[in-house]
mmCIF file with all atom_site columns, C-alpha atoms in Angstrom:
data_model
loop_
_atom_site.group_PDB
_atom_site.id
_atom_site.type_symbol
_atom_site.label_atom_id
_atom_site.label_alt_id
_atom_site.label_comp_id
_atom_site.label_asym_id
_atom_site.label_entity_id
_atom_site.label_seq_id
_atom_site.pdbx_PDB_ins_code
_atom_site.Cartn_x
_atom_site.Cartn_y
_atom_site.Cartn_z
_atom_site.occupancy
_atom_site.B_iso_or_equiv
_atom_site.pdbx_formal_charge
_atom_site.auth_seq_id
_atom_site.auth_comp_id
_atom_site.auth_asym_id
_atom_site.auth_atom_id
_atom_site.pdbx_PDB_model_num
ATOM 1   C CA . MET G 1 1   ? 13.895  -22.766 -4.014  1.00 96.00 ? 1   MET G CA 1
ATOM 2   C CA . GLU G 1 2   ? 16.279  -21.411 -6.643  1.00 97.00 ? 2   GLU G CA 1
ATOM 3   C CA . ILE G 1 3   ? 14.714  -19.301 -9.370  1.00 98.00 ? 3   ILE G CA 1
ATOM 4   C CA . ASP G 1 4   ? 16.000  -17.299 -12.289 1.00 97.00 ? 4   ASP G CA 1
ATOM 5   C CA . GLY G 1 5   ? 14.498  -14.743 -14.592 1.00 97.00 ? 5   GLY G CA 1
ATOM 6   C CA . GLN G 1 6   ? 14.941  -11.742 -16.792 1.00 97.00 ? 6   GLN G CA 1
ATOM 7   C CA . CYS G 1 7   ? 13.223  -8.657  -18.080 1.00 97.00 ? 7   CYS G CA 1
ATOM 8   C CA . HIS G 1 8   ? 11.098  -8.859  -21.226 1.00 97.00 ? 8   HIS G CA 1
ATOM 9   C CA . CYS G 1 9   ? 13.935  -7.940  -23.613 1.00 97.00 ? 9   CYS G CA 1
ATOM 10  C CA . GLY G 1 10  ? 16.623  -9.970  -21.782 1.00 97.00 ? 10  GLY G CA 1
ATOM 11  C CA . ALA G 1 11  ? 18.934  -7.041  -20.983 1.00 98.00 ? 11  ALA G CA 1
ATOM 12  C CA . ILE G 1 12  ? 18.637  -7.793  -17.239 1.00 98.00 ? 12  ILE G CA 1
ATOM 13  C CA . ALA G 1 13  ? 18.887  -11.305 -15.810 1.00 98.00 ? 13  ALA G CA 1
ATOM 14  C CA . TYR G 1 14  ? 19.039  -12.583 -12.232 1.00 98.00 ? 14  TYR G CA 1
ATOM 15  C CA . ARG G 1 15  ? 19.152  -15.644 -10.002 1.00 98.00 ? 15  ARG G CA 1
ATOM 16  C CA . ALA G 1 16  ? 17.644  -15.849 -6.513  1.00 98.00 ? 16  ALA G CA 1
ATOM 17  C CA . VAL G 1 17  ? 16.849  -18.230 -3.688  1.00 98.00 ? 17  VAL G CA 1
ATOM 18  C CA . VAL G 1 18  ? 13.323  -17.725 -2.350  1.00 97.00 ? 18  VAL G CA 1
ATOM 19  C CA . ASP G 1 19  ? 10.873  -19.246 0.076   1.00 97.00 ? 19  ASP G CA 1
ATOM 20  C CA . PRO G 1 20  ? 7.953   -20.157 -2.237  1.00 96.00 ? 20  PRO G CA 1
ATOM 21  C CA . GLU G 1 21  ? 5.540   -19.831 0.718   1.00 95.00 ? 21  GLU G CA 1
ATOM 22  C CA . ALA G 1 22  ? 6.347   -16.081 0.928   1.00 95.00 ? 22  ALA G CA 1
ATOM 23  C CA . ALA G 1 23  ? 4.787   -15.106 -2.433  1.00 96.00 ? 23  ALA G CA 1
ATOM 24  C CA . TYR G 1 24  ? 2.108   -12.414 -2.176  1.00 94.00 ? 24  TYR G CA 1
ATOM 25  C CA . VAL G 1 25  ? 0.065   -9.896  -4.123  1.00 92.00 ? 25  VAL G CA 1
ATOM 26  C CA . CYS G 1 26  ? -0.278  -6.220  -3.260  1.00 90.00 ? 26  CYS G CA 1
ATOM 27  C CA . HIS G 1 27  ? -3.447  -4.280  -4.098  1.00 89.00 ? 27  HIS G CA 1
ATOM 28  C CA . CYS G 1 28  ? -2.147  -0.809  -3.104  1.00 86.00 ? 28  CYS G CA 1
ATOM 29  C CA . SER G 1 29  ? -2.782  2.046   -5.517  1.00 86.00 ? 29  SER G CA 1
ATOM 30  C CA . ASP G 1 30  ? 0.957   2.436   -6.232  1.00 84.00 ? 30  ASP G CA 1
ATOM 31  C CA . CYS G 1 31  ? 1.248   -1.225  -7.285  1.00 86.00 ? 31  CYS G CA 1
ATOM 32  C CA . GLN G 1 32  ? -1.837  -0.855  -9.457  1.00 84.00 ? 32  GLN G CA 1
ATOM 33  C CA . ALA G 1 33  ? -0.413  2.230   -11.205 1.00 86.00 ? 33  ALA G CA 1
ATOM 34  C CA . LEU G 1 34  ? 3.087   0.765   -11.613 1.00 85.00 ? 34  LEU G CA 1
ATOM 35  C CA . SER G 1 35  ? 1.873   -2.589  -12.919 1.00 86.00 ? 35  SER G CA 1
ATOM 36  C CA . GLY G 1 36  ? -0.974  -1.324  -15.081 1.00 87.00 ? 36  GLY G CA 1
ATOM 37  C CA . SER G 1 37  ? -3.075  -4.034  -13.439 1.00 88.00 ? 37  SER G CA 1
ATOM 38  C CA . ALA G 1 38  ? -5.235  -4.673  -10.376 1.00 85.00 ? 38  ALA G CA 1
ATOM 39  C CA . PHE G 1 39  ? -2.307  -5.806  -8.219  1.00 87.00 ? 39  PHE G CA 1
ATOM 40  C CA . ARG G 1 40  ? 1.372   -6.690  -8.228  1.00 90.00 ? 40  ARG G CA 1
ATOM 41  C CA . TRP G 1 41  ? 2.783   -10.176 -7.555  1.00 91.00 ? 41  TRP G CA 1
ATOM 42  C CA . ALA G 1 42  ? 6.033   -10.353 -5.576  1.00 95.00 ? 42  ALA G CA 1
ATOM 43  C CA . ILE G 1 43  ? 8.259   -12.394 -3.296  1.00 97.00 ? 43  ILE G CA 1
ATOM 44  C CA . PRO G 1 44  ? 10.809  -11.164 -0.740  1.00 96.00 ? 44  PRO G CA 1
ATOM 45  C CA . VAL G 1 45  ? 14.454  -12.081 -1.348  1.00 97.00 ? 45  VAL G CA 1
ATOM 46  C CA . ALA G 1 46  ? 17.274  -11.415 1.126   1.00 96.00 ? 46  ALA G CA 1
ATOM 47  C CA . GLU G 1 47  ? 20.170  -9.430  -0.330  1.00 94.00 ? 47  GLU G CA 1
ATOM 48  C CA . GLU G 1 48  ? 22.557  -12.371 0.016   1.00 96.00 ? 48  GLU G CA 1
ATOM 49  C CA . ASP G 1 49  ? 20.122  -14.588 -1.932  1.00 97.00 ? 49  ASP G CA 1
ATOM 50  C CA . PHE G 1 50  ? 19.807  -12.291 -4.963  1.00 97.00 ? 50  PHE G CA 1
ATOM 51  C CA . MET G 1 51  ? 22.350  -11.962 -7.780  1.00 97.00 ? 51  MET G CA 1
ATOM 52  C CA . LEU G 1 52  ? 22.172  -9.868  -10.930 1.00 97.00 ? 52  LEU G CA 1
ATOM 53  C CA . LEU G 1 53  ? 23.657  -11.909 -13.768 1.00 97.00 ? 53  LEU G CA 1
ATOM 54  C CA . ARG G 1 54  ? 23.350  -9.316  -16.510 1.00 97.00 ? 54  ARG G CA 1
ATOM 55  C CA . GLY G 1 55  ? 22.485  -5.638  -16.822 1.00 97.00 ? 55  GLY G CA 1
ATOM 56  C CA . GLU G 1 56  ? 21.843  -2.822  -14.393 1.00 96.00 ? 56  GLU G CA 1
ATOM 57  C CA . PRO G 1 57  ? 18.261  -1.778  -13.605 1.00 97.00 ? 57  PRO G CA 1
ATOM 58  C CA . LYS G 1 58  ? 17.121  1.827   -13.703 1.00 97.00 ? 58  LYS G CA 1
ATOM 59  C CA . THR G 1 59  ? 15.438  3.047   -10.541 1.00 95.00 ? 59  THR G CA 1
ATOM 60  C CA . TYR G 1 60  ? 12.596  5.316   -9.570  1.00 93.00 ? 60  TYR G CA 1
ATOM 61  C CA . VAL G 1 61  ? 12.194  6.417   -5.931  1.00 94.00 ? 61  VAL G CA 1
ATOM 62  C CA . LYS G 1 62  ? 8.697   7.083   -4.607  1.00 89.00 ? 62  LYS G CA 1
ATOM 63  C CA . ILE G 1 63  ? 7.888   8.495   -1.180  1.00 88.00 ? 63  ILE G CA 1
ATOM 64  C CA . GLY G 1 64  ? 4.990   6.448   0.211   1.00 78.00 ? 64  GLY G CA 1
ATOM 65  C CA . ALA G 1 65  ? 2.116   7.632   2.388   1.00 75.00 ? 65  ALA G CA 1
ATOM 66  C CA . SER G 1 66  ? 4.162   6.429   5.380   1.00 79.00 ? 66  SER G CA 1
ATOM 67  C CA . GLY G 1 67  ? 7.018   8.756   4.400   1.00 85.00 ? 67  GLY G CA 1
ATOM 68  C CA . ARG G 1 68  ? 9.286   5.804   3.550   1.00 84.00 ? 68  ARG G CA 1
ATOM 69  C CA . LYS G 1 69  ? 11.234  5.740   0.311   1.00 89.00 ? 69  LYS G CA 1
ATOM 70  C CA . ASN G 1 70  ? 10.387  2.900   -2.042  1.00 89.00 ? 70  ASN G CA 1
ATOM 71  C CA . CYS G 1 71  ? 12.856  2.230   -4.856  1.00 93.00 ? 71  CYS G CA 1
ATOM 72  C CA . GLN G 1 72  ? 11.351  0.618   -7.966  1.00 94.00 ? 72  GLN G CA 1
ATOM 73  C CA . SER G 1 73  ? 13.913  -1.081  -10.242 1.00 96.00 ? 73  SER G CA 1
ATOM 74  C CA . PHE G 1 74  ? 13.152  -1.902  -13.850 1.00 96.00 ? 74  PHE G CA 1
ATOM 75  C CA . CYS G 1 75  ? 14.753  -2.422  -17.246 1.00 97.00 ? 75  CYS G CA 1
ATOM 76  C CA . GLY G 1 76  ? 15.628  0.892   -18.879 1.00 97.00 ? 76  GLY G CA 1
ATOM 77  C CA . ASP G 1 77  ? 15.130  -0.649  -22.322 1.00 97.00 ? 77  ASP G CA 1
ATOM 78  C CA . CYS G 1 78  ? 11.822  -2.541  -22.123 1.00 97.00 ? 78  CYS G CA 1
ATOM 79  C CA . GLY G 1 79  ? 10.431  -1.120  -18.850 1.00 95.00 ? 79  GLY G CA 1
ATOM 80  C CA . ALA G 1 80  ? 9.804   -4.522  -17.245 1.00 95.00 ? 80  ALA G CA 1
ATOM 81  C CA . ALA G 1 81  ? 9.704   -4.393  -13.436 1.00 95.00 ? 81  ALA G CA 1
ATOM 82  C CA . ILE G 1 82  ? 12.427  -6.428  -11.708 1.00 97.00 ? 82  ILE G CA 1
ATOM 83  C CA . TYR G 1 83  ? 12.224  -5.605  -7.980  1.00 96.00 ? 83  TYR G CA 1
ATOM 84  C CA . ALA G 1 84  ? 11.503  -2.971  -5.358  1.00 94.00 ? 84  ALA G CA 1
ATOM 85  C CA . MET G 1 85  ? 13.415  -2.258  -2.158  1.00 92.00 ? 85  MET G CA 1
ATOM 86  C CA . THR G 1 86  ? 13.567  0.252   0.661   1.00 87.00 ? 86  THR G CA 1
ATOM 87  C CA . PRO G 1 87  ? 16.839  2.232   0.538   1.00 85.00 ? 87  PRO G CA 1
ATOM 88  C CA . GLY G 1 88  ? 18.789  2.061   3.804   1.00 82.00 ? 88  GLY G CA 1
ATOM 89  C CA . ALA G 1 89  ? 16.680  -0.768  5.234   1.00 81.00 ? 89  ALA G CA 1
ATOM 90  C CA . GLU G 1 90  ? 18.591  -3.356  7.237   1.00 85.00 ? 90  GLU G CA 1
ATOM 91  C CA . PRO G 1 91  ? 18.576  -6.128  6.404   1.00 88.00 ? 91  PRO G CA 1
ATOM 92  C CA . MET G 1 92  ? 18.081  -5.280  2.738   1.00 90.00 ? 92  MET G CA 1
ATOM 93  C CA . VAL G 1 93  ? 15.257  -7.227  1.133   1.00 94.00 ? 93  VAL G CA 1
ATOM 94  C CA . PHE G 1 94  ? 14.397  -7.177  -2.548  1.00 95.00 ? 94  PHE G CA 1
ATOM 95  C CA . ARG G 1 95  ? 10.700  -7.549  -3.375  1.00 95.00 ? 95  ARG G CA 1
ATOM 96  C CA . LEU G 1 96  ? 11.194  -9.463  -6.606  1.00 97.00 ? 96  LEU G CA 1
ATOM 97  C CA . ARG G 1 97  ? 8.489   -9.116  -9.259  1.00 95.00 ? 97  ARG G CA 1
ATOM 98  C CA . ILE G 1 98  ? 7.441   -12.709 -9.861  1.00 95.00 ? 98  ILE G CA 1
ATOM 99  C CA . GLY G 1 99  ? 6.265   -12.112 -13.427 1.00 93.00 ? 99  GLY G CA 1
ATOM 100 C CA . SER G 1 100 ? 9.920   -11.921 -14.459 1.00 95.00 ? 100 SER G CA 1
ATOM 101 C CA . ALA G 1 101 ? 10.774  -15.348 -12.982 1.00 97.00 ? 101 ALA G CA 1
ATOM 102 C CA . ARG G 1 102 ? 10.882  -18.439 -15.190 1.00 97.00 ? 102 ARG G CA 1
ATOM 103 C CA . GLN G 1 103 ? 9.430   -20.506 -12.312 1.00 97.00 ? 103 GLN G CA 1
ATOM 104 C CA . ARG G 1 104 ? 6.453   -18.168 -11.763 1.00 95.00 ? 104 ARG G CA 1
ATOM 105 C CA . ALA G 1 105 ? 3.893   -20.982 -12.046 1.00 94.00 ? 105 ALA G CA 1
ATOM 106 C CA . SER G 1 106 ? 5.356   -22.507 -8.853  1.00 95.00 ? 106 SER G CA 1
ATOM 107 C CA . LEU G 1 107 ? 5.095   -19.266 -6.849  1.00 95.00 ? 107 LEU G CA 1
ATOM 108 C CA . VAL G 1 108 ? 1.470   -19.191 -5.714  1.00 92.00 ? 108 VAL G CA 1
ATOM 109 C CA . PRO G 1 109 ? 0.572   -16.177 -3.519  1.00 92.00 ? 109 PRO G CA 1
ATOM 110 C CA . ASN G 1 110 ? -0.179  -16.994 0.110   1.00 90.00 ? 110 ASN G CA 1
ATOM 111 C CA . ALA G 1 111 ? -1.075  -13.450 1.199   1.00 90.00 ? 111 ALA G CA 1
ATOM 112 C CA . GLU G 1 112 ? -2.773  -10.336 -0.137  1.00 88.00 ? 112 GLU G CA 1
ATOM 113 C CA . TYR G 1 113 ? -1.857  -6.842  1.082   1.00 88.00 ? 113 TYR G CA 1
ATOM 114 C CA . TRP G 1 114 ? -3.758  -3.564  0.925   1.00 87.00 ? 114 TRP G CA 1
ATOM 115 C CA . VAL G 1 115 ? -7.035  -5.346  0.198   1.00 86.00 ? 115 VAL G CA 1
ATOM 116 C CA . SER G 1 116 ? -8.769  -2.130  1.270   1.00 88.00 ? 116 SER G CA 1
ATOM 117 C CA . SER G 1 117 ? -7.521  -0.721  -2.082  1.00 85.00 ? 117 SER G CA 1
ATOM 118 C CA . ALA G 1 118 ? -8.397  -3.818  -4.112  1.00 85.00 ? 118 ALA G CA 1
ATOM 119 C CA . GLN G 1 119 ? -10.552 -3.418  -7.185  1.00 86.00 ? 119 GLN G CA 1
ATOM 120 C CA . PRO G 1 120 ? -14.034 -4.683  -6.358  1.00 82.00 ? 120 PRO G CA 1
ATOM 121 C CA . TRP G 1 121 ? -13.987 -7.145  -9.251  1.00 80.00 ? 121 TRP G CA 1
ATOM 122 C CA . SER G 1 122 ? -10.652 -8.735  -8.281  1.00 77.00 ? 122 SER G CA 1
ATOM 123 C CA . CYS G 1 123 ? -11.182 -12.194 -6.860  1.00 67.00 ? 123 CYS G CA 1
ATOM 124 C CA . ASP G 1 124 ? -9.968  -13.587 -3.554  1.00 67.00 ? 124 ASP G CA 1
ATOM 125 C CA . LEU G 1 125 ? -7.048  -15.974 -3.800  1.00 67.00 ? 125 LEU G CA 1
ATOM 126 C CA . PRO G 1 126 ? -8.006  -19.319 -2.252  1.00 67.00 ? 126 PRO G CA 1
ATOM 127 C CA . GLY G 1 127 ? -6.158  -19.870 1.029   1.00 70.00 ? 127 GLY G CA 1
ATOM 128 C CA . ALA G 1 128 ? -4.377  -16.491 1.007   1.00 72.00 ? 128 ALA G CA 1
ATOM 129 C CA . LYS G 1 129 ? -4.369  -14.328 4.137   1.00 69.00 ? 129 LYS G CA 1
ATOM 130 C CA . ARG G 1 130 ? -6.070  -10.995 3.494   1.00 71.00 ? 130 ARG G CA 1
ATOM 131 C CA . ASN G 1 131 ? -4.620  -7.854  5.094   1.00 69.00 ? 131 ASN G CA 1
ATOM 132 C CA . ASP G 1 132 ? -6.096  -4.350  4.935   1.00 73.00 ? 132 ASP G CA 1
ATOM 133 C CA . ALA G 1 133 ? -2.580  -2.829  4.935   1.00 69.00 ? 133 ALA G CA 1
ATOM 134 C CA . GLN G 1 134 ? 0.989   -4.069  4.829   1.00 66.00 ? 134 GLN G CA 1
#
């Protein structure tokens, strides 16, 4: 499925080809803090299937509990999250933040990760696999 999107202010725009069945939410504490919400909604995109059309995201690198680096990319003007990726990973996969996609209504999560960190009031997604970690 081809999708396109942009940050909130429009300074960054992209196009991507995704597998709509791969959409997921992550309940980890980092995703909660970065999103300002109970979870983050994302979809993996292979490097060859992702193209920036406009702008250059700013990045923030976080070292996770596993010791892996996690690069968060966002608009330097409005702060909207665009994607995350693991530097040096092969093959490179962008974890695109679905909220920035125009076609977000068609990207229904099929999995939940880090449910052990989920807020107790957050509801289960019907039909989604639940995983205690990633």
